[in-house]
Structures are given as C-alpha cells and as structure tokens.
Coordinates of C-alpha atoms and ligand atoms in Angstrom, one line a residue:
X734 CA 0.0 0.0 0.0
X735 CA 2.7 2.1 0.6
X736 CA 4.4 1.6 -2.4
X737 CA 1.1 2.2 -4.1
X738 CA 0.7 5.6 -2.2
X739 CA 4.3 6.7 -3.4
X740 CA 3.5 5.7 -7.1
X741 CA 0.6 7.5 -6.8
X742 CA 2.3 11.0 -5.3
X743 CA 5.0 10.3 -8.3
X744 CA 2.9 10.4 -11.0
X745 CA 3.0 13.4 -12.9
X746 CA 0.9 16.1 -11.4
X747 CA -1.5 17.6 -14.1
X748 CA -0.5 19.6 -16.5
X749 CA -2.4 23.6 -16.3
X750 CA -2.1 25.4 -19.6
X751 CA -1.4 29.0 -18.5
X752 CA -3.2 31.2 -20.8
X753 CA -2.8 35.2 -21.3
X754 CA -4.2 37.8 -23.7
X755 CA -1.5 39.4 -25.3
X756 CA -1.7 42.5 -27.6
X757 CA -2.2 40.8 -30.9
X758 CA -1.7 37.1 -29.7
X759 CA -2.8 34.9 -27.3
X760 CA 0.3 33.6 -25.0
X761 CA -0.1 29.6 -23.4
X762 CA 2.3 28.6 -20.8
X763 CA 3.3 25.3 -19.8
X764 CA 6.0 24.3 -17.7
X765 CA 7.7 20.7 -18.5
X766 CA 9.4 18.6 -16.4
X767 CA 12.8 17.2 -18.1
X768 CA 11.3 13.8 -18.5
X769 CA 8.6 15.5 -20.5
X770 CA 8.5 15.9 -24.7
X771 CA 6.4 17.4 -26.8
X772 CA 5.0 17.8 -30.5
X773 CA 3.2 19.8 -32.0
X774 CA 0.7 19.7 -34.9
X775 CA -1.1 22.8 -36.8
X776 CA -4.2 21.4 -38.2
X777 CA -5.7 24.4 -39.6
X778 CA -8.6 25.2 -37.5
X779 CA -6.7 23.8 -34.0
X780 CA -3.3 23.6 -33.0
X781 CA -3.0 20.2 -31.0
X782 CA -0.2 20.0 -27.7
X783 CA 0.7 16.2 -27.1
X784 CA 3.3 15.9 -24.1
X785 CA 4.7 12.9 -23.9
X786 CA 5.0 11.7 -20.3
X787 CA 2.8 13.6 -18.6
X788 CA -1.0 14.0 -17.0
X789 CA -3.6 15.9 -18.1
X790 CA -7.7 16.1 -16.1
X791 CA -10.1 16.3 -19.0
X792 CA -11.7 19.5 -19.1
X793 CA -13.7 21.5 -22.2
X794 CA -12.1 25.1 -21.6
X795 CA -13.8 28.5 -23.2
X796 CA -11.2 30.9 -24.1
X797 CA -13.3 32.8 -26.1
X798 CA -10.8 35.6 -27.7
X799 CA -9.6 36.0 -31.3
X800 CA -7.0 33.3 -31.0
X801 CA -8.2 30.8 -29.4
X802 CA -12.2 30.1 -28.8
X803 CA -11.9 26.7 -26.7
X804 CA -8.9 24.1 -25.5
X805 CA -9.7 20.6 -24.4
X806 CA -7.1 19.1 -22.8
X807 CA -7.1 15.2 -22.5
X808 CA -5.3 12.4 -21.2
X809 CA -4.8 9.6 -23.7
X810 CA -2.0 6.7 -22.6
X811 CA 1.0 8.3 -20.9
X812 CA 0.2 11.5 -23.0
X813 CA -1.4 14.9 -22.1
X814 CA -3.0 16.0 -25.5
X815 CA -4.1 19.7 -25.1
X816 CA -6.3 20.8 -28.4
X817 CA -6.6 24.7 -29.2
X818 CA -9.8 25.8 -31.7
X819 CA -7.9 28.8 -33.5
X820 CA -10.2 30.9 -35.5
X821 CA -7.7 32.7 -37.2
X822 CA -6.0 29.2 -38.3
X823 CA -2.6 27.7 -37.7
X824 CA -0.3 25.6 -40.2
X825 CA 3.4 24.7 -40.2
X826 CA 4.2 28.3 -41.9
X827 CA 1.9 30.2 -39.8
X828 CA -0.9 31.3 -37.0
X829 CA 1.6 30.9 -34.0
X830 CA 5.2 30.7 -32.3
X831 CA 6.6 28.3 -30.1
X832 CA 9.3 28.9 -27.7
X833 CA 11.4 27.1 -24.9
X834 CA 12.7 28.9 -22.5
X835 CA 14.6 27.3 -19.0
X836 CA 12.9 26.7 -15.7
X837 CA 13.3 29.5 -13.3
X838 CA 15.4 28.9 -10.6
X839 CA 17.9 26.3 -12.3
X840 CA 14.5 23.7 -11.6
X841 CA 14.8 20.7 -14.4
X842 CA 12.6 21.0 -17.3
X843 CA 11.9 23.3 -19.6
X844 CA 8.6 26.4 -19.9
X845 CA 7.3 25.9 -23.7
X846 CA 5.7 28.9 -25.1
X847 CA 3.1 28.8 -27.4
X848 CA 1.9 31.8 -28.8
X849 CA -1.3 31.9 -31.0
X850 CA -2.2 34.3 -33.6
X851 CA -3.2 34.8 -37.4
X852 CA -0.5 37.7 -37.8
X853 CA 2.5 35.3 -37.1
X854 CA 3.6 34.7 -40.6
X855 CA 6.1 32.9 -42.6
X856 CA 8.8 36.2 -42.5
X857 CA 11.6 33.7 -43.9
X858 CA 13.5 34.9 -47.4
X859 CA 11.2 34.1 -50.0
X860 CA 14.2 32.7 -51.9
X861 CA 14.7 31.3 -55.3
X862 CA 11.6 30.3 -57.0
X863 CA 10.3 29.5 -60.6
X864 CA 9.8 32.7 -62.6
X865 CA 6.7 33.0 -63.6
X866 CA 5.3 32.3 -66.7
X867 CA 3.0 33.8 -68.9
X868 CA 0.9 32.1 -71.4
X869 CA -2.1 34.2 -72.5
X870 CA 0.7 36.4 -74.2
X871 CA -0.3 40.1 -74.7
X872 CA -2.3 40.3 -71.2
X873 CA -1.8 43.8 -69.4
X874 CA -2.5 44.7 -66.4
X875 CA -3.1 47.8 -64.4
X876 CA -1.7 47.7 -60.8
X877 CA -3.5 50.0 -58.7
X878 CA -1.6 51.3 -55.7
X879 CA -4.3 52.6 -52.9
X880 CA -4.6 56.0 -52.2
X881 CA -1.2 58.8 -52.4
X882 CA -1.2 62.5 -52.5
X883 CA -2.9 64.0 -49.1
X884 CA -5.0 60.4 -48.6
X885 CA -1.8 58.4 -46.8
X886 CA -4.4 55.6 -45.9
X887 CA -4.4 53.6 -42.5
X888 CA -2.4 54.7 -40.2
X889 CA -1.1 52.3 -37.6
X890 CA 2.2 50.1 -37.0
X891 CA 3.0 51.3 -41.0
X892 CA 1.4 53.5 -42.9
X893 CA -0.5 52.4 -45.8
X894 CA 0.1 54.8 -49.0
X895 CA 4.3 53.8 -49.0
X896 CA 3.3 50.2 -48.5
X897 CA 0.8 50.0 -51.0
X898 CA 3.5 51.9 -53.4
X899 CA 6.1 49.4 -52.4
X900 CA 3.5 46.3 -53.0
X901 CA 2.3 47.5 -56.7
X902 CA 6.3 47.9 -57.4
X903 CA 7.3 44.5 -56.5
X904 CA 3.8 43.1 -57.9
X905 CA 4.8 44.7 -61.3
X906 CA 8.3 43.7 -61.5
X907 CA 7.4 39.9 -61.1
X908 CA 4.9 40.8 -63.9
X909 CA 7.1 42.5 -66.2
X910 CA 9.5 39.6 -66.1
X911 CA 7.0 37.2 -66.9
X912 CA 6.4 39.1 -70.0
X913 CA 2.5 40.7 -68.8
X914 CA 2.5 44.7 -70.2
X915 CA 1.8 46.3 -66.6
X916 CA 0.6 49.9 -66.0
X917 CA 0.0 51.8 -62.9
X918 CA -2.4 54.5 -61.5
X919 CA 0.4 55.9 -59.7
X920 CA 4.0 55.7 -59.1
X921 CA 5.1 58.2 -56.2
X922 CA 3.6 59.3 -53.1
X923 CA 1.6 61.3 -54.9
X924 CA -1.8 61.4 -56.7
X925 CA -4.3 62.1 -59.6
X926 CA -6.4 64.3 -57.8
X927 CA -6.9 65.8 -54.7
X928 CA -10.5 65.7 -55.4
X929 CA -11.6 61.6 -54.4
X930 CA -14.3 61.2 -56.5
X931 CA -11.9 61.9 -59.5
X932 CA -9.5 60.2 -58.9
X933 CA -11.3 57.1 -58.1
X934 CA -12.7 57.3 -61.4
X935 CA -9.4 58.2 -63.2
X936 CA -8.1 55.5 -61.6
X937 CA -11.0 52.6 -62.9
X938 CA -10.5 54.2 -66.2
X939 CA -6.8 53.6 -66.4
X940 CA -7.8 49.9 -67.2
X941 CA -9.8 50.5 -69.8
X942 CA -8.3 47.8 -72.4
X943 CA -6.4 45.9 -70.0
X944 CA -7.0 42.3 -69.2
X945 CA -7.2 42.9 -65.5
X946 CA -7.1 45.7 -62.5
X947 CA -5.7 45.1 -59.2
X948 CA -6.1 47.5 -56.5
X949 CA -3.6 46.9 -53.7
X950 CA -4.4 48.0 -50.0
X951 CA -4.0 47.3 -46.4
X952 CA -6.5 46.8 -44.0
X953 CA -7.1 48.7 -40.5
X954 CA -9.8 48.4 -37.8
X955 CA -10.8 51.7 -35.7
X956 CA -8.7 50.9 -32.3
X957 CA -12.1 50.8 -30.5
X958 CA -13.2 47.6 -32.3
X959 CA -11.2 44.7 -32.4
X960 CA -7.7 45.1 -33.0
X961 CA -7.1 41.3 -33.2
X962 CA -7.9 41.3 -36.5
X963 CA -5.7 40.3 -39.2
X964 CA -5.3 38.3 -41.8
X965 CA -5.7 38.4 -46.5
X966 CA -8.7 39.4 -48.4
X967 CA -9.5 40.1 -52.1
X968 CA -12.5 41.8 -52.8
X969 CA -14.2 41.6 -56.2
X970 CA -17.5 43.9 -56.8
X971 CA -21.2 43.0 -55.3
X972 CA -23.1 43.4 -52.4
X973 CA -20.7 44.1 -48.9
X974 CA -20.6 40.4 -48.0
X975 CA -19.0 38.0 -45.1
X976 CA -16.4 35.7 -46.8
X977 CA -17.3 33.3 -49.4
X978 CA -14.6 31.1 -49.2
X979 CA -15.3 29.5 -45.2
X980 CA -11.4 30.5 -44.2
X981 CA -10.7 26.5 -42.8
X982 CA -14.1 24.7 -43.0
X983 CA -16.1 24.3 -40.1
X984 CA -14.2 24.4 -36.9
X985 CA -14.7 21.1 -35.0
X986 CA -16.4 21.2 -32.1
X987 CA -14.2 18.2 -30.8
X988 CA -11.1 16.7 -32.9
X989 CA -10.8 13.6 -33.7
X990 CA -7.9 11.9 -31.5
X991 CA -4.7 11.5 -32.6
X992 CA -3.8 7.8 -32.9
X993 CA -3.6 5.7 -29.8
X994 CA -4.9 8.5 -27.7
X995 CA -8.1 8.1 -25.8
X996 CA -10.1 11.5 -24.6
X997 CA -11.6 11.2 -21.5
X998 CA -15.0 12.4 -21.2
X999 CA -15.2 16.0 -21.0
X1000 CA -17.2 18.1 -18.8
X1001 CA -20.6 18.5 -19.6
X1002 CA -20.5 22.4 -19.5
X1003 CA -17.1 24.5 -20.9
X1004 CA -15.3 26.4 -17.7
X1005 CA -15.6 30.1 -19.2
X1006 CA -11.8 31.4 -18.9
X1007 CA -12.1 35.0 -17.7
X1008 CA -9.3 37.0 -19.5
X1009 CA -10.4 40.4 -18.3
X1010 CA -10.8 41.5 -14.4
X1011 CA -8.4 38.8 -13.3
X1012 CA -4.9 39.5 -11.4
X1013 CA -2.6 40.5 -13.5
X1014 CA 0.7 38.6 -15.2
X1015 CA 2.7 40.8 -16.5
X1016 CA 1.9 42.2 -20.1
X1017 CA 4.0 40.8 -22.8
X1018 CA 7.4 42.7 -22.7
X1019 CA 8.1 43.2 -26.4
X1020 CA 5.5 42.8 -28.7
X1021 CA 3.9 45.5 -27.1
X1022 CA 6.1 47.8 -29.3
X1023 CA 5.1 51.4 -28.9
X1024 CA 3.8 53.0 -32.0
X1025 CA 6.1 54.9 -33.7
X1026 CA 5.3 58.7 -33.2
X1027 CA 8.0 60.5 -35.4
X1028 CA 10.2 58.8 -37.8
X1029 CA 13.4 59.7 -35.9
X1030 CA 11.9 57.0 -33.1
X1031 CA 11.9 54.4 -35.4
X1032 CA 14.3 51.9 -36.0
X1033 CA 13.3 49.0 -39.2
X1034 CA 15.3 46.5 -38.0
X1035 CA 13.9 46.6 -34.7
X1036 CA 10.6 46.7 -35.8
X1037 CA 11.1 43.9 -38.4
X1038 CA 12.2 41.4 -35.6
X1039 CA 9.6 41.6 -33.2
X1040 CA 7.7 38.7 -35.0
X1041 CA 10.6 36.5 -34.5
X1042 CA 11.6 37.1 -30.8
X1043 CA 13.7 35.5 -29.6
X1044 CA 12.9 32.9 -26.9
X1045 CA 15.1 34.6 -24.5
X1046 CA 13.5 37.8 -24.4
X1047 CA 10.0 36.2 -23.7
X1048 CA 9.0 37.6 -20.1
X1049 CA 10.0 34.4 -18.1
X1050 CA 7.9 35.2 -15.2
X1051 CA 4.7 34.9 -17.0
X1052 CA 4.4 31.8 -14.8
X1053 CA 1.9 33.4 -12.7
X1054 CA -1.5 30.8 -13.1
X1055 CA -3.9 33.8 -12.9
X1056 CA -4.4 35.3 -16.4
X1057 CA -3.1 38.4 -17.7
X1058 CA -5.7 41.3 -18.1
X1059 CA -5.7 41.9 -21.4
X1060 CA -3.2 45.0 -22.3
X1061 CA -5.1 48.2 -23.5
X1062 CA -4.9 48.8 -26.8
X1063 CA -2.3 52.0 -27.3
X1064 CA -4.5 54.4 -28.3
X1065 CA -1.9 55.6 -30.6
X1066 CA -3.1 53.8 -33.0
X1067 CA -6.2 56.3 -34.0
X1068 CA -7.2 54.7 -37.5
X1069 CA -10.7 56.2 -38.4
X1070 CA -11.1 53.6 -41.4
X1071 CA -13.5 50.9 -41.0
X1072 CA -12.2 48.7 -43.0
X1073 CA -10.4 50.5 -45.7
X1074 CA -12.7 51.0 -48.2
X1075 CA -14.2 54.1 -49.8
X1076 CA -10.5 55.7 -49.9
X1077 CA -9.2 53.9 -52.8
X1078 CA -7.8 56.3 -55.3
X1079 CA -5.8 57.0 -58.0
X1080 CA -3.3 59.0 -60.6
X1081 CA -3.5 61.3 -63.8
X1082 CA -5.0 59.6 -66.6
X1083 CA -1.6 59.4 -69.0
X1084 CA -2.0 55.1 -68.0
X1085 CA 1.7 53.6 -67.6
X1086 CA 4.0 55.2 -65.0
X1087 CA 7.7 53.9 -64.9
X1088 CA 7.3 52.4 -61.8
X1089 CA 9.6 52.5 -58.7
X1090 CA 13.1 52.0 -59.6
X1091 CA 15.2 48.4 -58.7
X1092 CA 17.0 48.5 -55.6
X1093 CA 14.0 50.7 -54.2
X1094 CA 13.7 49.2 -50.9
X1095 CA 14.7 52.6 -49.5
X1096 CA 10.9 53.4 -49.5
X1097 CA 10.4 50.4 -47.0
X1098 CA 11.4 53.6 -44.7
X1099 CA 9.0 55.6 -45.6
X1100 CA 6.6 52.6 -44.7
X1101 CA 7.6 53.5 -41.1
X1102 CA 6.8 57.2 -41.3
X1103 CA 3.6 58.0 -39.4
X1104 CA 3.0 61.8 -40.1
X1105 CA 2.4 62.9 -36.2
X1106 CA -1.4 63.7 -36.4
X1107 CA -2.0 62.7 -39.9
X1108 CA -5.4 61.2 -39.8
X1109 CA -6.8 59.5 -42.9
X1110 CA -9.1 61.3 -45.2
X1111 CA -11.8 58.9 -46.8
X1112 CA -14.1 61.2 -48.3
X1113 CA -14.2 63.4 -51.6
X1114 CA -12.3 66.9 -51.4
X1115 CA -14.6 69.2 -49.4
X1116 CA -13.3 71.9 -52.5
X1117 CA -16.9 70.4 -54.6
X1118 CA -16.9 74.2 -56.2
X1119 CA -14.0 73.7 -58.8
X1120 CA -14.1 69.4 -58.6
X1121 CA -13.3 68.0 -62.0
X1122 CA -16.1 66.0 -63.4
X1123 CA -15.4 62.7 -63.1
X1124 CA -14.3 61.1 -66.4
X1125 CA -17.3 58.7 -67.9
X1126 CA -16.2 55.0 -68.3
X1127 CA -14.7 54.6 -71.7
X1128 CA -17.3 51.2 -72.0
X1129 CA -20.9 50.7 -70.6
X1130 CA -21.3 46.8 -70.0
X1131 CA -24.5 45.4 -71.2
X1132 CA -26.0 43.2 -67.9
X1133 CA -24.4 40.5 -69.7
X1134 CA -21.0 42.1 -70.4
X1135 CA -20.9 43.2 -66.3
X1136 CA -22.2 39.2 -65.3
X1137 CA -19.3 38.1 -67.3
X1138 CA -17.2 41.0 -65.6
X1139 CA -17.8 39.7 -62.1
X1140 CA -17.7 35.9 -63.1
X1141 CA -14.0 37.0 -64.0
X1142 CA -13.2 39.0 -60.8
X1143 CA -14.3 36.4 -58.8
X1144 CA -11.7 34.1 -60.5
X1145 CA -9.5 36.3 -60.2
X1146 CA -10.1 37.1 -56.6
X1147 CA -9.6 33.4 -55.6
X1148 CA -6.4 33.5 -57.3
X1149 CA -4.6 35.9 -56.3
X1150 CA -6.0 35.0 -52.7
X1151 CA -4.8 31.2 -52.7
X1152 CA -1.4 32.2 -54.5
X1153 CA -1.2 35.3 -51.8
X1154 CA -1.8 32.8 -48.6
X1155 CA 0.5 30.1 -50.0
X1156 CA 3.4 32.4 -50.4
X1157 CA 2.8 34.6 -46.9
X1158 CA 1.1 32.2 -44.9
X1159 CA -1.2 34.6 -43.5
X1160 CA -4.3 34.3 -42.0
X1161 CA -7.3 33.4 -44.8
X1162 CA -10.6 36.4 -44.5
X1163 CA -11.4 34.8 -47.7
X1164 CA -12.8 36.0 -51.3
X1165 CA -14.9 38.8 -50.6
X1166 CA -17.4 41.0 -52.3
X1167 CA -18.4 45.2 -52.0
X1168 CA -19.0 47.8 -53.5
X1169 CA -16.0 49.9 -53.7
X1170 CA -15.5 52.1 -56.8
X1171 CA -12.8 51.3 -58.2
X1172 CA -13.7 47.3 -58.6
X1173 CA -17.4 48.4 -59.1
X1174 CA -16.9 51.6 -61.7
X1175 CA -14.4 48.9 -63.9
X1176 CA -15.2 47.8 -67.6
X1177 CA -12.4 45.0 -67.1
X1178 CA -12.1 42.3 -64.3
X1179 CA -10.9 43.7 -60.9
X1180 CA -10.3 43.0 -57.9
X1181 CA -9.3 44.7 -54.7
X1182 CA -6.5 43.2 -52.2
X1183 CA -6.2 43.6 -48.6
X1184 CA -2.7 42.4 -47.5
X1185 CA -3.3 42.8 -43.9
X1186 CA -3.6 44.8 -41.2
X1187 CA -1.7 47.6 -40.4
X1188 CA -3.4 47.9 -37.0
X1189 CA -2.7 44.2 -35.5
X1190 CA 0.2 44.6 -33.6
X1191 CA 1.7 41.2 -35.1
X1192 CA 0.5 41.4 -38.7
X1193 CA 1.2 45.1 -38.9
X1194 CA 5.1 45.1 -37.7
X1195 CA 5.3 41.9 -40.5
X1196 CA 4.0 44.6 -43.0
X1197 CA 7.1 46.2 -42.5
X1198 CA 9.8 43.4 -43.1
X1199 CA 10.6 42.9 -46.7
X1200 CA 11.1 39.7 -46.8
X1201 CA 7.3 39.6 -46.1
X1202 CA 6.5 42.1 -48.7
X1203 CA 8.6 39.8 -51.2
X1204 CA 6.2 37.1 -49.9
X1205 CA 3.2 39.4 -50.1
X1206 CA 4.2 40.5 -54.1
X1207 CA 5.4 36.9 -55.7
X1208 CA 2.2 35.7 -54.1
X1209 CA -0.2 38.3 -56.0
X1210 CA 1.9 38.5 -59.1
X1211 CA 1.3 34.4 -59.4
X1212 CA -2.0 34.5 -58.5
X1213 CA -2.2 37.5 -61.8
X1214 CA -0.2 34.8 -63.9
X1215 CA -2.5 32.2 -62.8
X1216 CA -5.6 34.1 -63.9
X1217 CA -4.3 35.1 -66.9
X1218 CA -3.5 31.9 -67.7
X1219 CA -6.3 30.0 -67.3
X1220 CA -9.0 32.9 -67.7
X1221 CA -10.8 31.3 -70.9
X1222 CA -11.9 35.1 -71.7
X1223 CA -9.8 37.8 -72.3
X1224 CA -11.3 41.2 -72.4
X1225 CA -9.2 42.9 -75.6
Ligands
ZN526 ZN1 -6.6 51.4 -48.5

C-alpha cells in the first residue's frame, strides 16, 4: 500500500495550460518537467499540444478571444493532448510561435511557449523560386496602388500609402518579367487628384483595355473595435458580403484523437476562462512595441524582428497561473477607417508610370513614417466648387457584359487569394465582395487586395519586413499569372 501511495504521489501532477491575452496574440504557458517531450501539430482550424510523459484532467475550456475560442485538454495513454480551436487558423508556416525557455530557478525542465495568432507569418526569405510564366501572351495589367497625394491611408504600426506603393512595385516587377505589359495608376507618393471622386474614377478608367485591375491595400480596424484582427482578403465587386470562401471549414467542435490516444469524457458544460478583471501577469514585454510617433523613433530592423523574438527575451515570469488582463490597446493607433474601403484612389489619366526603380527598398522607410497627427481622409475633397467632373467609363457593360465581368473577378479574386496565402502564410478572411469604386466603376475584371492589417500589432510590424513584402508581391503577381492563364476570356 505504501508503495502504491508513493507511485501514486509520483505520478506526474497535471498539467495547467497557463493562458494570457496578449496585444495581438494569445500567449499559453506550460512548464515541462525534463522527462517530459512534446510535439506539435497545426491542423488548420486547431493547434494540437501532445506531451509525452505527462497527466492531463479532461476538461472543455472557453477561451473565447480571437485566438483561441476553446482548448480541451485530455489524457490519452501516458500522454497529455491539449487541443486549441484557432479561429484565425494555424499551419506549419503560420498562425503561431513556439518557444522554450529554462525553468526559473535552475529547476529541471523546460517552460514551452506557445503563442497563437493569425499575424504570425512565414517572415523567412522568400528565396529562389520558378519565374513565372506567362501564357495568354499580350495580357496587361493595371496595378493599382491605394490611395497617395494627401490620402496616406491607414495609419497604424506602418502607414499604408508607401506600402501599398512598395507592393504595386514589386507586384509589377514579377509581372514584367513574366512578359505581362503592366501599367500603374500611380508611381510616387503622390496622386491624380486631390479631389476623391476623380480620382477614383481616373483610376478605374486607367484599365480601360487591359486584361485585369488590381487594386492593392491594407487593412485597418478603428482601435475601439477589435484590433485582433488580421489576416488576406480580395474583394471583387457586389453586395458588402462576409467571406465566401469558409477560411478552414467548419471548426470542429471536438477533434478527432490523434492515434492511440483516448479522450476522456469532457465536462458537460465548458469552464468560461475569464481574461479580463483577473490578477494580472505581467503584459508581454516586447511585442507590445510602442507606435512609432515621429520617424526619428523608429528603427526597421527593430521593428522587423519583433515577429521572431527571440525565446530569450519572452518575459519568463509569465508563470503566474492567474491570467493576464488583457493589455489596453495603445491608443496611438487612432485609425478612423472601418475597414479601408471608400478611400481607394488613384493617378493622372496618361495610363503607364515607370514604376519605382530596382534596388527601391529605401521606401520600405517611408513605410515606417507615421506623419504625427496625420489622420486619414476617406471622403471626396470638401473643394466640390471647382471638382473635376469625373471622367465617364470609356465602355458601358450590357448586364451580360458586367455578369461576365464579375464571373472574371471572382476568379480572379480566388487567385490571387490562394497564390497570396500560399506564399505569406497569412491568416485566410477569404474571397470577398463590395462595393467599392474602383472594382465596381471597372469595364475589365478587378479585384481589390487587402494584404493585412496595419493595426494588429503582429501582422502590422510583419507589414514592414521585406522579406514579407517579397512574400506578399510573388504571391499576388502568381496569383495574376494564374488568372491570366487559365482565364478562358480575355477582355481585348
Ligand atoms: Zn486602402
């Protein structure tokens, strides 16, 4: 009996995920004792937690944020299988970070630290890859950089108008080499009018004649909504819609088991996790990053490597089993744009600009400049008395004709979305439609893409390491290629 007793006191004690909201990420904590291993597995919709060697009580766990909306952990055999439902999906590329860190106090074992969010993504070189090719020879394409001039676009980590710049350069360099005649609305900081409802409509009309228009933007949410979100979208025109493409199919309400592992029954009703009005662990140390006031506070490098923190500079003493309050958002970060929309905008009507030279990536700089105070400006020039009439499209569609429009742009949409994800990583808001004007006052296909947001406080310091705007432009240029591949209609 004794001997029993002893076995009994020696078996692992349970493991307790420790989890924290985290600006931009949530942050699960568990400590390891040096006996213990671990794998893990991204299986879209969940991340799944085995550690080998240990315990685990059964329990259904509500979580309830953006990154994670229940756990279940389980014992199955020797094994303690912990199974996170991530909205925002997870794969081997993308949608979280793990970390190891020591033990305090020279203790054996090791503190793994998993963090969870859609705007960790893949930030390694894009490297070599096969140059894209071009079969539907003589397509041309008008890349459409969002907004310029006085319009800088969201504001938050980056600023959009340099980015979207940067994007439409790289985008048309890939498509230049693949042989597609590209043209752009514009190809500085500037702008083709002042005046918004102009220049949206310059801008539409610029593809008159071309196979395709691409309108490239970021996204940003108001810092009073949710600043969690992140993630892709391409928007073709039609009715303001929720994603048609369901991001990871429907999220399982309980996984399947991983082989040889048996889930003990779970309680009948989920424990509700209470991130807010709980003791507080300390708030993540570094991601956390203040938003960049003046560009002499910046520094790139610094900002580019936030995503990749080190192990060693994760706070070690989140160990406290109480969860973090939820740090406030920094109200710094003042965008006023929904979601980005009405503001898209565009250059003087002469068509193709030489676009920004080789070796440009000095502007990825000037993606860090936040004018102090600038605030974005989403609606037509208040000067009405001497706007420009807006040019008239240089073709009405028939119904027909603008069915056959939208049938393209949809195609389009989901391939430059699929080709965009596969090369970043990012998280999936799907194939979208609205009514924006620049997709909607088109005679050719077009769509509109949303790289990401420069308000999440992951995704939006990735939008400012070029290796993940190399990722960001191969990805769209291919998904062009793709479409102008296999598009069975061309427009000229
Ligand atoms: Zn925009």
């Amino acid at each position: 009996m004794l001997g029993l007793g002893l076995a009994s006191a020696e078996a692992a004690s349970a493991l307790k995920p420790r989890v924290a909201q985290q600006r931009g990420f949530t942050r699960v904590v568990l400590d390891l004792e040096s006996s213990m291993s671990y794998r893990v597995e991204a299986l879209g919709s969940a991340l799944r937690l085995i550690v080998l060697g240990a315990a685990a009580d059964a329990a259904l766990i509500k979580v309830g944020n953006a990154e994670i909306s229940t756990y279940t952990a389980a014992q199955g055999g020797g094994n303690a299988v912990f199974t996170f439902l991530t909205p925002q999906g997870v794969s081997n590329r993308g949608g979280y970070r793990l970390s190891s860190l020591a033990l305090p106090n020279n203790a054996l074992g090791q503190r793994l630290v998993l963090d969870i969010s859609g705007g960790f993504v893949d930030l390694s070189p894009l490297g070599p890859v096969k140059p894209l090719e071009l079969r539907a020879f003589g397509s041309s394409v008008l890349l459409d950089a969002g907004h310029g001039g006085k319009d800088s676009g969201a504001i938050g980590y980056v600023t959009e108008e340099p980015l979207n710049l940067e994007v439409a350069g790289r985008v048309g360099r890939w498509l230049s080499d693949a042989g597609v005649k590209v043209s752009y609305s514009r190809s500085d900081h500037g702008t083709i009018s002042e005046n918004k409802t102009f220049d949206l409509a310059s801008r539409a009309n610029l593809a008159a004649g071309k196979s395709l228009f691409v309108s490239i933007h970021a996204n940003a949410i108001a810092a009073s909504k949710q600043s969690s979100n992140c993630g892709s979208e391409v928007y073709y025109f039609g009715p303001k819609s929720e994603p048609l493409l369901v991001p990871f199919g429907p999220a399982p309400a309980l996984l399947p088991p991983p082989n040889n592992i048996v889930l003990a029954p779970l309680p009948v009703a989920p424990v509700t996790v209470q991130l807010a009005n709980t003791p507080i662990g300390p708030a993540a140390p570094i991601i956390a990053a203040p938003i960049p006031t003046s560009p002499a506070s910046l520094d790139p490098t610094q900002l580019a490597a936030v995503p990749t923190t080190p192990a060693s500079l994760i706070d070690p003493t989140l160990s406290n089993p109480a969860l973090s309050t939820p740090t406030p958002v920094n109200s710094a970060v003042t965008s006023t744009v929904a979601e980005d929309s009405a503001s898209q905008a565009l250059n003087t009507g002469n068509g193709a600009f030489s676009l920004v030279p080789d070796g440009a990536t000095n502007t990825i700089s000037s993606l860090l400049n936040t004018p102090a105070g600038a605030s974005i400006v989403t609606g037509p020039s208040t000067n009405t008395a001497s706007a420009p009439k807006p040019p008239a499209p240089s073709v009405t569609l028939s119904s027909e004709g603008e069915k056959l429009r939208q049938e393209q742009s949809k195609f389009a949409a989901s391939k430059v979305l699929s080709s965009l994800l596969g090369s970043t990583a990012a998280s999936n808001r799907g194939v979208r439609t609205a009514p924006f004007y620049v997709i909607k006052n088109n005679t050719v296909p077009a769509i509109l893409v949303e790289m990401g947001f420069v308000t999440h406080p992951v995704e939006g310091m990735a939008l400012s390491d070029t290796n993940y705007l190399d990722r960001i432009a191969y990805g769209i240029a291919r998904g062009i290629v793709d479409y102008l591949n296999e598009n069975p209609i061309t427009t000229e």
